[in-house]
Coordinates of C-alpha atoms in Angstrom, one line a residue:
K1 CA -12.3 77.7 21.4
N2 CA -10.8 74.2 21.9
G3 CA -11.8 73.9 25.5
E4 CA -10.5 77.4 26.4
V5 CA -12.3 80.5 27.5
W6 CA -11.7 83.8 25.5
L7 CA -12.9 87.3 26.1
L8 CA -14.0 88.8 22.8
G9 CA -14.4 92.4 21.8
M10 CA -13.4 94.0 25.1
H11 CA -11.4 97.3 24.7
V12 CA -8.3 97.6 26.9
S13 CA -6.7 101.0 26.4
P14 CA -3.0 100.8 25.5
Y15 CA -0.4 101.8 28.1
E16 CA 0.4 105.5 27.4
Q17 CA 4.1 105.2 28.3
G18 CA 4.4 102.0 26.2
S19 CA 6.6 101.7 23.1
Y20 CA 5.6 101.2 19.5
A21 CA 5.0 97.6 20.2
N22 CA 1.6 98.1 22.1
V23 CA -0.9 95.4 21.2
D24 CA -4.3 95.9 19.5
P25 CA -6.7 97.2 22.2
L26 CA -9.6 95.1 20.8
R27 CA -7.7 91.8 20.5
D28 CA -9.3 88.6 21.9
R29 CA -7.9 87.7 25.3
K30 CA -7.5 84.2 26.7
L31 CA -8.8 83.8 30.3
L32 CA -6.7 81.6 32.6
L33 CA -9.0 79.1 34.4
H34 CA -8.6 75.6 35.9
K35 CA -10.0 72.7 33.9
N36 CA -12.8 72.1 36.3
E37 CA -13.9 75.8 36.2
I38 CA -13.9 75.6 32.3
R39 CA -15.9 72.4 32.4
K40 CA -18.5 73.9 34.8
L41 CA -18.9 77.1 32.7
L42 CA -19.2 75.1 29.4
G43 CA -21.8 72.8 31.0
R44 CA -23.9 75.7 32.1
T45 CA -23.6 77.6 28.8
A46 CA -24.5 74.5 26.8
E47 CA -28.1 75.1 28.0
K48 CA -30.3 76.8 25.4
G49 CA -30.2 80.6 25.6
L50 CA -27.5 80.9 28.3
T51 CA -24.3 82.9 27.6
L52 CA -21.2 83.9 29.5
I53 CA -20.6 87.6 30.1
P54 CA -18.0 89.7 31.9
L55 CA -19.6 91.5 34.8
Q56 CA -16.6 93.3 36.3
L57 CA -12.9 93.8 35.6
Y58 CA -10.7 94.6 38.6
F59 CA -7.0 94.4 39.6
R60 CA -5.6 92.4 42.5
K61 CA -1.9 92.4 43.2
S62 CA -1.1 93.7 39.6
V63 CA -3.2 91.0 38.0
A64 CA -6.3 91.8 36.0
K65 CA -9.3 89.6 37.1
V66 CA -12.7 89.3 35.4
L67 CA -15.9 88.4 37.2
L68 CA -18.0 86.3 34.9
G69 CA -21.7 85.8 34.9
I70 CA -24.1 83.4 33.2
C71 CA -27.2 85.0 31.8
R72 CA -30.1 84.5 29.5
G73 CA -30.6 86.9 26.6
K74 CA -33.7 89.0 26.1
K75 CA -36.5 87.9 23.8
A76 CA -37.3 90.1 20.8
Y77 CA -40.6 91.4 22.3
D78 CA -38.7 92.4 25.5
K79 CA -36.2 94.3 23.4
R80 CA -39.0 96.1 21.5
H81 CA -40.7 97.0 24.8
D82 CA -37.5 98.4 26.3
I83 CA -36.8 100.5 23.2
A84 CA -40.3 101.9 23.2
K85 CA -40.0 102.8 26.9
R86 CA -36.6 104.4 26.4
D87 CA -38.0 106.5 23.4
A88 CA -41.0 107.6 25.5
E89 CA -38.7 108.7 28.4
R90 CA -36.4 110.6 26.0
D91 CA -39.4 112.4 24.5
I92 CA -40.7 113.4 27.9
R93 CA -37.2 114.7 28.9
R94 CA -37.0 116.8 25.7
K95 CA -40.4 118.2 26.2
Y96 CA -39.7 119.4 29.8
A97 CA -36.1 120.5 29.0
R98 CA -37.4 123.6 27.2

């Protein structure tokens, strides 16, 4: 959005001891990056089929940090193959569970 990097759809649980003013746990969160980092990421994700995903969320000195990765999405036939494989494994586990 407008040359900024946002984290969309990530759930961050509200602080239990917080007040009534806790923010929405699913709100979009702006990532703080330097301009050259944003330019580099936007250049890589401009290629067809590449997207930016969060790989890891960790804390360092009371600051939440996100490890980002650039990846290529699966093709439709790969998804169908994985779903069929998962269903077959589930059926086998059910069969031998009895």
